Coordinates of C-alpha atoms and ligand atoms in Angstrom, one line a residue:
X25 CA 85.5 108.5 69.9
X26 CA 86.4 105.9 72.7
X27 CA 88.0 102.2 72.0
X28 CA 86.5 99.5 72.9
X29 CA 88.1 96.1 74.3
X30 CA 86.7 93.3 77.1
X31 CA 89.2 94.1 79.7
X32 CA 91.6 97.2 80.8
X33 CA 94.5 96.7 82.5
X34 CA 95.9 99.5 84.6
X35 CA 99.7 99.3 85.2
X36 CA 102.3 97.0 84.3
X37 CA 103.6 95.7 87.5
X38 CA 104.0 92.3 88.3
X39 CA 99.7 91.2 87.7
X40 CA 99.3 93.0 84.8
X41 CA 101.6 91.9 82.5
X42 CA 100.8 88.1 83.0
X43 CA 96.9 89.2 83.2
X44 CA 97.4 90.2 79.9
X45 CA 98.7 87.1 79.0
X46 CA 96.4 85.1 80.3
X47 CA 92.9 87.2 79.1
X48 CA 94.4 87.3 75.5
X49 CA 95.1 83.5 75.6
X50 CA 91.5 83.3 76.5
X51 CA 90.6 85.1 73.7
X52 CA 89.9 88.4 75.2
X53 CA 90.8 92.2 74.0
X54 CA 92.6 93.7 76.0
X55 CA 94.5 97.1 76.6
X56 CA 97.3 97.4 79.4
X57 CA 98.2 100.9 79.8
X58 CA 101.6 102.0 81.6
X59 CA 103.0 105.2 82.6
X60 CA 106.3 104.9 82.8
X61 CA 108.6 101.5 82.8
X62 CA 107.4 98.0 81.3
X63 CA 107.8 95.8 84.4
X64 CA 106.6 98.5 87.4
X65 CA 108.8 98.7 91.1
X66 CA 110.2 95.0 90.9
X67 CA 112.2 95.1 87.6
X68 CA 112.5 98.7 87.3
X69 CA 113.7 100.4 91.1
X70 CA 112.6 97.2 93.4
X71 CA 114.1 93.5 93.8
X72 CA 116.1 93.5 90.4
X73 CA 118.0 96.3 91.2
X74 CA 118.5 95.4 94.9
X75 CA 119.6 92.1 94.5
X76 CA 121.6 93.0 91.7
X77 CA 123.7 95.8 93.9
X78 CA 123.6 93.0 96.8
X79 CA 125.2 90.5 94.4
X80 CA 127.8 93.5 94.3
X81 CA 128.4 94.4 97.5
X82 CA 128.9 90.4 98.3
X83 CA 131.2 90.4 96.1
X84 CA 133.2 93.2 97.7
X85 CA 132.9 91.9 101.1
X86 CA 134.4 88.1 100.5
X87 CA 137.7 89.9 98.7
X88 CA 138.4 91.8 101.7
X89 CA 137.3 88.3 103.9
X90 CA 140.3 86.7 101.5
X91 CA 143.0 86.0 104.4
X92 CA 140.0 84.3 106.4
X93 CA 139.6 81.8 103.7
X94 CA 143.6 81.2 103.5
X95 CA 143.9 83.7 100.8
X96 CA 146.8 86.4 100.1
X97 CA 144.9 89.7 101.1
X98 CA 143.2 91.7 98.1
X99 CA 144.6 94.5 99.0
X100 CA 142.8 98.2 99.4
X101 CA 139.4 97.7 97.5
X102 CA 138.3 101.0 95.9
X103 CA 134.6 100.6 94.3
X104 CA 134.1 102.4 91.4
X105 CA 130.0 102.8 92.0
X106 CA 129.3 103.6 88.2
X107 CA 130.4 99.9 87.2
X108 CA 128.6 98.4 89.6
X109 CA 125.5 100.7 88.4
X110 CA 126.3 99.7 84.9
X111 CA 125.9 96.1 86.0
X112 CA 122.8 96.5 87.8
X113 CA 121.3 98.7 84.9
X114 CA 122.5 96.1 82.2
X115 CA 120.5 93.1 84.4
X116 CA 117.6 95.4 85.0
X117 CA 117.1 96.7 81.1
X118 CA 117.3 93.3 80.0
X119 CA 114.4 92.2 81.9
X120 CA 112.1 95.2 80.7
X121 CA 112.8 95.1 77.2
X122 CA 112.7 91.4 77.2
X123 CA 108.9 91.7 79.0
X124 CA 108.2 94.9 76.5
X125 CA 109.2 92.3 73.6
X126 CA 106.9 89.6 75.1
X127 CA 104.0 91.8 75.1
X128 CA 104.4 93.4 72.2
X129 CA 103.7 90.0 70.2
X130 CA 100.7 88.9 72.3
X131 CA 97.5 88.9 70.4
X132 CA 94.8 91.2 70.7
X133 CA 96.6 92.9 73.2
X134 CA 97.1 97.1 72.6
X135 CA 99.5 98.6 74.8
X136 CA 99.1 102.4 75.6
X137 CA 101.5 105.1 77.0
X138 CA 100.7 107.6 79.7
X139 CA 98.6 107.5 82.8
X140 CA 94.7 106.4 82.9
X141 CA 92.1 107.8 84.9
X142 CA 88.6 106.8 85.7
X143 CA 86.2 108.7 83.0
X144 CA 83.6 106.5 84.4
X145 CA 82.9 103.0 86.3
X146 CA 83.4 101.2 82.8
X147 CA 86.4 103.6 81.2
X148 CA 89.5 105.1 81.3
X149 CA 90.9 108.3 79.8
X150 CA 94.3 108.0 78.7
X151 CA 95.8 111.3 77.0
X152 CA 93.3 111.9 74.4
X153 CA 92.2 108.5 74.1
X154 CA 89.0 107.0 75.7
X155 CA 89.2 103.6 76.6
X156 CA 86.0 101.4 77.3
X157 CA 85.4 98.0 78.6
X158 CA 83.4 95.6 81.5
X159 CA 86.2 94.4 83.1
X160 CA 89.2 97.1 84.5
X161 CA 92.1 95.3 86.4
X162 CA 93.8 98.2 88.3
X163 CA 97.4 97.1 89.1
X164 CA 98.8 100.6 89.7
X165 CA 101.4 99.8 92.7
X166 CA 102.9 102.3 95.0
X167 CA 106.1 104.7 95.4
X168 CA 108.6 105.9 98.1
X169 CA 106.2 108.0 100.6
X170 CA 107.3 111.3 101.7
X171 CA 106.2 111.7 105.1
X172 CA 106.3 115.3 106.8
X173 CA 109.1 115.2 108.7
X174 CA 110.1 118.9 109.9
X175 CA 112.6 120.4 107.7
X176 CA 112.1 117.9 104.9
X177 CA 111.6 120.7 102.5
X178 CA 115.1 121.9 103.0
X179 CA 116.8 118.9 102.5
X180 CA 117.8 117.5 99.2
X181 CA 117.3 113.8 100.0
X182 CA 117.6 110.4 98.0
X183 CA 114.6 107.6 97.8
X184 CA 115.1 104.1 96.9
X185 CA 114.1 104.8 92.9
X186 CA 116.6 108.3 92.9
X187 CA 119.5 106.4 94.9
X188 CA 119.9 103.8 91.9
X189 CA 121.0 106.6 89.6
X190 CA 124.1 107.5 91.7
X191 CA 127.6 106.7 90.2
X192 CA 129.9 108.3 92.7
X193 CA 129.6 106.4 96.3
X194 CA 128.7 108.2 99.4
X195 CA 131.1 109.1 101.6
X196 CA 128.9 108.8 104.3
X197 CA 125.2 107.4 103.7
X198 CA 122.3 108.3 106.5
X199 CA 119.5 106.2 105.9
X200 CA 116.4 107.2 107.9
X201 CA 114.0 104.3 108.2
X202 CA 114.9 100.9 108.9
X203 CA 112.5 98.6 107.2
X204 CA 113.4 96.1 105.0
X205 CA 114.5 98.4 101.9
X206 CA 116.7 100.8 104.6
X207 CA 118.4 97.6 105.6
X208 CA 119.1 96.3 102.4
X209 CA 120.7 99.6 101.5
X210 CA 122.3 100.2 104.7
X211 CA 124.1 97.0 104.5
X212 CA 124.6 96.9 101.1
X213 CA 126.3 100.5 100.9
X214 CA 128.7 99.8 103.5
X215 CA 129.8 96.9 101.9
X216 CA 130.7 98.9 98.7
X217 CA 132.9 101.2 100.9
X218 CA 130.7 104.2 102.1
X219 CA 130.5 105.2 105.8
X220 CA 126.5 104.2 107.0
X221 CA 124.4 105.3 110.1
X222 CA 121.1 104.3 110.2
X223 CA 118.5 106.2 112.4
X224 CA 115.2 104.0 113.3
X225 CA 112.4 105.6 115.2
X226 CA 111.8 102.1 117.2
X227 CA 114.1 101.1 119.8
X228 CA 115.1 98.1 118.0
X229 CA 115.5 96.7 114.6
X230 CA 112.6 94.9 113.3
X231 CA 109.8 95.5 115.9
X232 CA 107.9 93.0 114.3
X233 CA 109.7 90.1 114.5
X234 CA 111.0 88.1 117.6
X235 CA 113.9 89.8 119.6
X236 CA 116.4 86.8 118.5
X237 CA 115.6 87.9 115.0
X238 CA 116.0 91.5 115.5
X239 CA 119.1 90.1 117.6
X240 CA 120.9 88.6 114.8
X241 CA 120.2 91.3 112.1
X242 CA 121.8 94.3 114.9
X243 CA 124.9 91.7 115.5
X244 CA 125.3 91.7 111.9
X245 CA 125.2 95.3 110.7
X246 CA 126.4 96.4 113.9
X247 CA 129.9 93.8 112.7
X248 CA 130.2 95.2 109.9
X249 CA 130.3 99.0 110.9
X250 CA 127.0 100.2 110.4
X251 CA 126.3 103.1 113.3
X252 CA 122.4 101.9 114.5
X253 CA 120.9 105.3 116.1
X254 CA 118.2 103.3 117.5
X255 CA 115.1 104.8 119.6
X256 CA 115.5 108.1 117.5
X257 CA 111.8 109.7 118.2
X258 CA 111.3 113.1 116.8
X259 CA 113.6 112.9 113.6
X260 CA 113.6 116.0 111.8
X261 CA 116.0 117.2 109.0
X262 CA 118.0 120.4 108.1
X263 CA 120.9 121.4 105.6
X264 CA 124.1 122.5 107.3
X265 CA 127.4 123.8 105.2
X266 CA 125.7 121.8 102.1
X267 CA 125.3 118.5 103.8
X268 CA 122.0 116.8 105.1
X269 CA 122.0 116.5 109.0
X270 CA 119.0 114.2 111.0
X271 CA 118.6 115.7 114.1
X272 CA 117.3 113.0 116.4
X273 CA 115.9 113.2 120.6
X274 CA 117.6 110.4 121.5
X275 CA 117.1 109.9 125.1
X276 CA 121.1 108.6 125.5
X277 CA 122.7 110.3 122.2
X278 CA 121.1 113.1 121.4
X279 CA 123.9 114.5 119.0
X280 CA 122.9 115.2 115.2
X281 CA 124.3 112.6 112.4
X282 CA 125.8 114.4 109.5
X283 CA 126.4 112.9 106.0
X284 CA 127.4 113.0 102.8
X285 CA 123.8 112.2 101.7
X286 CA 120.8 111.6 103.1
X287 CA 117.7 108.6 101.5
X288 CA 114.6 108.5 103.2
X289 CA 113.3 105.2 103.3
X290 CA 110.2 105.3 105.0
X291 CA 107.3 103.3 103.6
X292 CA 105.3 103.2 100.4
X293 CA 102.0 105.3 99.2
X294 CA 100.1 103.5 97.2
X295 CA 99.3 105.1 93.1
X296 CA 96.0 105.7 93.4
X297 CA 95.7 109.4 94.2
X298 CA 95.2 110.6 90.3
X299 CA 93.3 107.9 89.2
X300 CA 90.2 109.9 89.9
X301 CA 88.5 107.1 91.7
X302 CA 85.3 108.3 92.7
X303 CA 84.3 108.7 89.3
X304 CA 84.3 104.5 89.0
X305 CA 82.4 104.5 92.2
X306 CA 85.2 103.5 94.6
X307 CA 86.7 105.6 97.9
X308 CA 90.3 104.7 98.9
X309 CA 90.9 104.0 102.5
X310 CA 93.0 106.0 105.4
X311 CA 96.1 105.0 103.8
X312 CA 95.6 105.3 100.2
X313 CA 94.5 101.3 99.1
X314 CA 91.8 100.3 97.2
X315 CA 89.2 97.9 99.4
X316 CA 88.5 94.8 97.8
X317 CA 87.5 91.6 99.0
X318 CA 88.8 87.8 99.4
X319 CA 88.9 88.0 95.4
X320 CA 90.3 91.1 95.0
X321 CA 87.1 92.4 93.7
X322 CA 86.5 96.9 94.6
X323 CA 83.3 97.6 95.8
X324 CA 82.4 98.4 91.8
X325 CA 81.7 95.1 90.0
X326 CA 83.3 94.6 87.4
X327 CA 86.9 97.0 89.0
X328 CA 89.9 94.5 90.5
X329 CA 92.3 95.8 92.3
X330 CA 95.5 93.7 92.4
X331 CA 99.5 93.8 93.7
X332 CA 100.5 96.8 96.1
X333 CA 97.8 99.0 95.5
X334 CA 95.3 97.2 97.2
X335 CA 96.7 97.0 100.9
X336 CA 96.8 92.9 100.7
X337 CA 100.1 92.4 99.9
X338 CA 103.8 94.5 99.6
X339 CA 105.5 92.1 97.4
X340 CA 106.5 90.3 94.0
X341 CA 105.6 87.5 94.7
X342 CA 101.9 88.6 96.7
X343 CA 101.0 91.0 93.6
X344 CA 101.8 87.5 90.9
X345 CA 99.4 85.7 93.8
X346 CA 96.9 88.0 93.3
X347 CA 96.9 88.1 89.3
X348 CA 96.6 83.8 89.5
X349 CA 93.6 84.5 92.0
X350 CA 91.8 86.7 89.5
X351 CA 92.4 84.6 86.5
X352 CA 91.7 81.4 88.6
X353 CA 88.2 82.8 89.5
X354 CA 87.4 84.3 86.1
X355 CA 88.6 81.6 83.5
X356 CA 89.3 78.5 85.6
X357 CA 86.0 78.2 87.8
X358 CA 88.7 77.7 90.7
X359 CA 87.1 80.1 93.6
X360 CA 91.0 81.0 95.1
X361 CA 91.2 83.5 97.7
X362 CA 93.8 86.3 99.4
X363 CA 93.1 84.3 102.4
X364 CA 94.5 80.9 100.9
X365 CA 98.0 82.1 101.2
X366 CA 100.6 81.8 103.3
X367 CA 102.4 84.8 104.7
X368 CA 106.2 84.8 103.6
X369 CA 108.7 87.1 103.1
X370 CA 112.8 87.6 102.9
X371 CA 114.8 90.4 103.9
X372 CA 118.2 90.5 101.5
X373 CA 120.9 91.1 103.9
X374 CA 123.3 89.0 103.9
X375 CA 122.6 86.5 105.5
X376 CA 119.2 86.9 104.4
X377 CA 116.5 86.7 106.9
X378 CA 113.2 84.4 105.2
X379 CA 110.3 83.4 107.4
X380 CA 106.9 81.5 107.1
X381 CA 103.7 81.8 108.7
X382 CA 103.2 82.8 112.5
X383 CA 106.6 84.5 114.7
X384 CA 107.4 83.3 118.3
X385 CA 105.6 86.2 119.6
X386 CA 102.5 85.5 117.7
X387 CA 102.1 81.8 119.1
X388 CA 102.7 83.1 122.3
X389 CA 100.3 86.2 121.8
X390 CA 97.4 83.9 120.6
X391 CA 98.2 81.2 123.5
X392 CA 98.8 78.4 121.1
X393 CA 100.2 75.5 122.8
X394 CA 103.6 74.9 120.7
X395 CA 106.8 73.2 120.8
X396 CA 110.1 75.1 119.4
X397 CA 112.9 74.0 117.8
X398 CA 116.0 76.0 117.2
X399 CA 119.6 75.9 115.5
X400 CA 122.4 78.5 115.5
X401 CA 124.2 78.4 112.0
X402 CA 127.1 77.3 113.8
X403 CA 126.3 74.2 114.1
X404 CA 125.1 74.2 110.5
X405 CA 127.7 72.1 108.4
X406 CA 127.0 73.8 105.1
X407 CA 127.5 77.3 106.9
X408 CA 130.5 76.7 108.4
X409 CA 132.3 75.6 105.6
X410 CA 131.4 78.4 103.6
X411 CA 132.5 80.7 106.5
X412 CA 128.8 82.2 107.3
X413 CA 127.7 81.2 110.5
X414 CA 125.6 84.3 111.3
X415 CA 122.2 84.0 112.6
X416 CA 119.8 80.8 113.6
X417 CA 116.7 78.0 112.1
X418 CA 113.7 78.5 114.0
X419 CA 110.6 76.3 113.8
X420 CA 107.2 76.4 115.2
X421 CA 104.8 74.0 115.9
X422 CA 101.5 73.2 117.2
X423 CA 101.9 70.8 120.5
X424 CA 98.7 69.2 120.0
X425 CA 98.3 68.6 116.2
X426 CA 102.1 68.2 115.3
X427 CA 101.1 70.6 112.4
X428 CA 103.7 73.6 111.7
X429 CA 102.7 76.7 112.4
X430 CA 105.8 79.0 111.8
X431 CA 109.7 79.3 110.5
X432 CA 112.1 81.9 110.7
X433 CA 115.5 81.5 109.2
X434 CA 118.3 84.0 109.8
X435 CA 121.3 82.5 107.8
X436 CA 123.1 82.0 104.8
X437 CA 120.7 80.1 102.0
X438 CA 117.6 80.8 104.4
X439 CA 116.1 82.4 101.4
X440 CA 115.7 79.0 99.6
X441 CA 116.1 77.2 102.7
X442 CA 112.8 78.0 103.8
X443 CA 110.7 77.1 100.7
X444 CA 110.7 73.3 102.0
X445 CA 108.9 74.8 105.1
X446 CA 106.4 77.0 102.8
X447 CA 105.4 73.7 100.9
X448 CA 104.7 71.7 103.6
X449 CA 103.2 73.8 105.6
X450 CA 101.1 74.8 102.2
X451 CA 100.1 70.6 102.6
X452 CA 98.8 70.8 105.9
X453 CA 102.2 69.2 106.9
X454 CA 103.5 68.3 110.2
X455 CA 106.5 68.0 112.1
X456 CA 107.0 63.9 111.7
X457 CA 106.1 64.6 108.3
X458 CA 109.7 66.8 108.2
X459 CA 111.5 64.6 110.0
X460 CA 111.0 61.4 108.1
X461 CA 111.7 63.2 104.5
X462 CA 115.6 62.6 103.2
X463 CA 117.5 66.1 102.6
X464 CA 120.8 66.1 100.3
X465 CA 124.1 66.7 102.5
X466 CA 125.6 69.2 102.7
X467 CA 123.4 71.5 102.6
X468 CA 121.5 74.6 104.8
X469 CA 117.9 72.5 104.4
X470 CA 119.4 69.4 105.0
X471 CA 119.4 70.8 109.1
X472 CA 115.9 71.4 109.2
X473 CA 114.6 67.4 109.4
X474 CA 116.6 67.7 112.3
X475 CA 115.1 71.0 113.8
X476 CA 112.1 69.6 113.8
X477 CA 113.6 66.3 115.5
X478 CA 114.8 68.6 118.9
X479 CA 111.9 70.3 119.1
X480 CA 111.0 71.4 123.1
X481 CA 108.1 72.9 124.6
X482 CA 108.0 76.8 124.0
X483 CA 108.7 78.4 127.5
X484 CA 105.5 80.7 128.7
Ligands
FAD516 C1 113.9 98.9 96.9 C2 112.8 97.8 96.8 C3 113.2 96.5 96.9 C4 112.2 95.5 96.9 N1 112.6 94.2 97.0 C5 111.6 93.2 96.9 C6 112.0 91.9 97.0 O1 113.2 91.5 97.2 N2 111.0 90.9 97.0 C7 109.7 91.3 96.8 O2 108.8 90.4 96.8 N3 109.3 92.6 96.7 C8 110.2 93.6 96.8 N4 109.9 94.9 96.7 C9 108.4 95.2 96.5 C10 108.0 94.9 95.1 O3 108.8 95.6 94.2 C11 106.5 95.4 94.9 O4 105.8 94.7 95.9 C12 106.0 94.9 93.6 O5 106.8 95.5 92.5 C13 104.5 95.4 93.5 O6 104.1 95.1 92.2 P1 102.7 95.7 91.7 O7 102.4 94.8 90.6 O8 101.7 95.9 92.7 O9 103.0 97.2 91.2 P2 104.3 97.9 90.5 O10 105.3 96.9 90.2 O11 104.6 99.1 91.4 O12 103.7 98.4 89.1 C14 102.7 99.4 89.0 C15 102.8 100.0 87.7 O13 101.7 100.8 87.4 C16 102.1 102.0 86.7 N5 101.0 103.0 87.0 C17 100.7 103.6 88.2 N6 99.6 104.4 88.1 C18 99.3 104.4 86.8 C19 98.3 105.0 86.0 N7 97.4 105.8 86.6 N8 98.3 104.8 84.7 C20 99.2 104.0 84.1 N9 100.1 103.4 84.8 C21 100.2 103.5 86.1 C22 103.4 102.3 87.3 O14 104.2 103.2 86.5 C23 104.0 100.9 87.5 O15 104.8 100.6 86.4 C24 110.8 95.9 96.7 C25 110.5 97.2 96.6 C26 111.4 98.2 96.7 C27 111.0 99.6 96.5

């Protein structure tokens, strides 16, 4: 016997849940099925967690900065790791139940436990049950990938959902991979006390963003003690006297590190190997994502694919996006697309590093004529009276049309800093546009009228 419903949703990640919301205001059936934890990656082992342990590991770093803000040293700071877990895992709980809670009331929504997989283009089977319907939103995200780096099977090694359980700190952390969530933890660990090296294939720190970028995020890890192996090709792994060792080919240092423990933290593989596509019609490309197009429709009508799973997008805030674009197109006769939005992210080190639109290396890449203007922190008020004067403002703009092309903030409130950039370049806004508009002092933002007053031809 199957059940029938207008829409499934696969996965409660960050589309699903407020999918569900929004097809059951609308009148819709609908059943959201979920493996594991209400709330996917970002509540569960993603931003909450992070942010949460970052929060932490702040904290830890301005008491032993106390005798640089004319305060009677702390003293030795011991971390006792399972309180700070018990913090994080308080914040984190909170948000899932309190999402479980919310959908649990919705109307004419039936939540299912365990994983789905196509029985056909128009059903799932979950467990026993057969679920039918016309629409299927598959919102499945993705988890840590486990490359095949030699000697990985004889390595016990942590990933960025395993290394949130630990309650005992490292001694001595090696984090292989130095995207953003490797530098999050990197950072982060070190802060609460443990020794860090972090071993990065590329030559430098964030390949894909300008070299003052990349710059400023070295300077800062490098200050606060983190060893960078750097240009480490050929990593492979092996278990020595019960410790994990990287072996690297470093062309200058090509010593082993040793650590206490080892987390890989190497990319993400999308969920979408046991959902038995090809029985709904649909092939997943090279890398695991579902094809869809500028409406996140699969090549099977009636099959969305939204958030991580679907290759357009690695974020909270991208998967949300793409649960609005659906809705918008379905109930609101408002044709939104993927290609509508802005490309923005944030790293969480601290300073964070936020940026907007196109990088100094793209303008000059594409041969746009552009003007830059650019701002260290220290001569940000805001960030040098809070002591924090790491890192830079960076703007972007076209030389012909005055409109704003790109932003890049390394510094401390960059994070929110850089929203007043998003929205106007979201408006089709230009530089005088920036410049005229009244910031509160004292404040990071407050700067960035003024960026966009010095602004200077961009150097071929
Ligand atoms: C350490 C870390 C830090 C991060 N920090 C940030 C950050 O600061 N900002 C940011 O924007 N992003 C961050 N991200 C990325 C962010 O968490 C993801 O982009 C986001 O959670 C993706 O959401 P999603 O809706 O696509 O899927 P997910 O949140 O991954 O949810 C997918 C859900 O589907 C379920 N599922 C999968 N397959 C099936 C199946 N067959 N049947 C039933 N259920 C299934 C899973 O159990 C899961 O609950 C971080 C990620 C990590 C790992």
């Amino acid at each position: 016997m199957s059940q029938n419903f207008d829409a499934l949703i696969v996965g409660a990640g960050q589309a699903g849940p407020p999918l569900a919301g929004r097809l059951t205001a609308a009148g819709w059936s609908v059943a959201l099925i979920e493996r594991k934890d209400y709330g996917g990656t970002c509540v569960n082992t993603g931003c909450t967690p992070t942010k949460a342990l970052v929060a932490s590991a702040k904290a830890a770093h301005t008491m032993r900065q106390a005798a640089a803000y004319g305060l009677p040293p702390a003293g030795e700071l011991r971390v006792d790791l399972a309180l700070v877990k018990a913090r994080k895992d308080a914040i984190v709980a909170a948000s899932r139940t309190s999402l479980e809670a919310w959908l649990q009331q919705l109307p004419s929504c039936t939540l299912f436990r365990g994983t789905a997989r196509f029985a056909s283009p128009t059903a799932v089977q979950v467990g026993e049950e057969l679920l039918e319907a016309r629409h299927i939103f598959l919102n499945v995200g993705a988890r840590p990938a486990s490359p095949a780096l030699p000697g990985i099977g004889q390595v016990p090694y942590l990933t960025s959902s395993t290394l949130l359980a630990l309650e005992e700190l490292p001694t001595h952390l090696l984090v292989v991979g130095a995207g953003a969530v490797g530098l999050e933890f990197a950072q982060l660990f070190r802060r609460l006390g443990a020794q860090v090296t972090l071993v990065e294939r590329n030559p430098r720190l964030l390949p894909h963003e300008d070299a003052d970028v990349a710059a400023a995020v070295t300077d800062i890890l490098a200050g606060e003690g983190i060893a960078l192996r750097l240009g480490a090709e050929c990593i492979g792994l092996a278990q020595e006297n019960g410790q994990p060792v990287v072996h690297v080919s470093c062309a200058h240092d090509p010593a082993p590190s040793r650590g206490s423990h080892l987390l890989l933290a190497l990319g993400r593989q999308p969920n979408t190997d046991d959902l038995a596509l090809e029985k709904a019609g649909l092939q997943a490309d090279a890398h695991g994502y579902i094809p869809v197009n500028d409406q996140l429709q699969t090549a099977t009508p009636g099959i969305w694919a939204l958030g991580d799973c679907n290759g357009r997008g690695a974020f909270t805030h991208t998967s949300y996006n793409d649960f609005e674009i659906v809705t918008a197109n379905l109930l609101d006769h408002d044709p939104r697309r993927v290609s509508d939005r802005l490309p923005v992210s944030a790293i969480y080190l601290d300073p964070p590093f936020a940026k907007v639109g196109l990088t100094e290396t793209e303008v000059r890449a594409a041969g746009i004529p552009a003007l830059i203007g650019k701002r260290p922190m220290t001569e940000v008020g805001r960030a040098v009276e809070k002591g924090e004067t790491q890192g830079f403002i960076k703007v972007l703009v076209h030389a012909e049309t005055d409109q704003i092309l790109g932003a890049s903030i390394v510094g401390v409130g960059g994070d929110e800093a850089i929203h007043c950039i998003i929205t106007a370049m979201y408006a089709h806004q230009t530089a005088a546009f920036m410049r005229r508009n009244v910031f509160i002092h004292p404040t990071v933002s407050e700067l960035i009228p003024t960026v966009f007053g010095e602004l200077k031809p961009l150097a071929s």
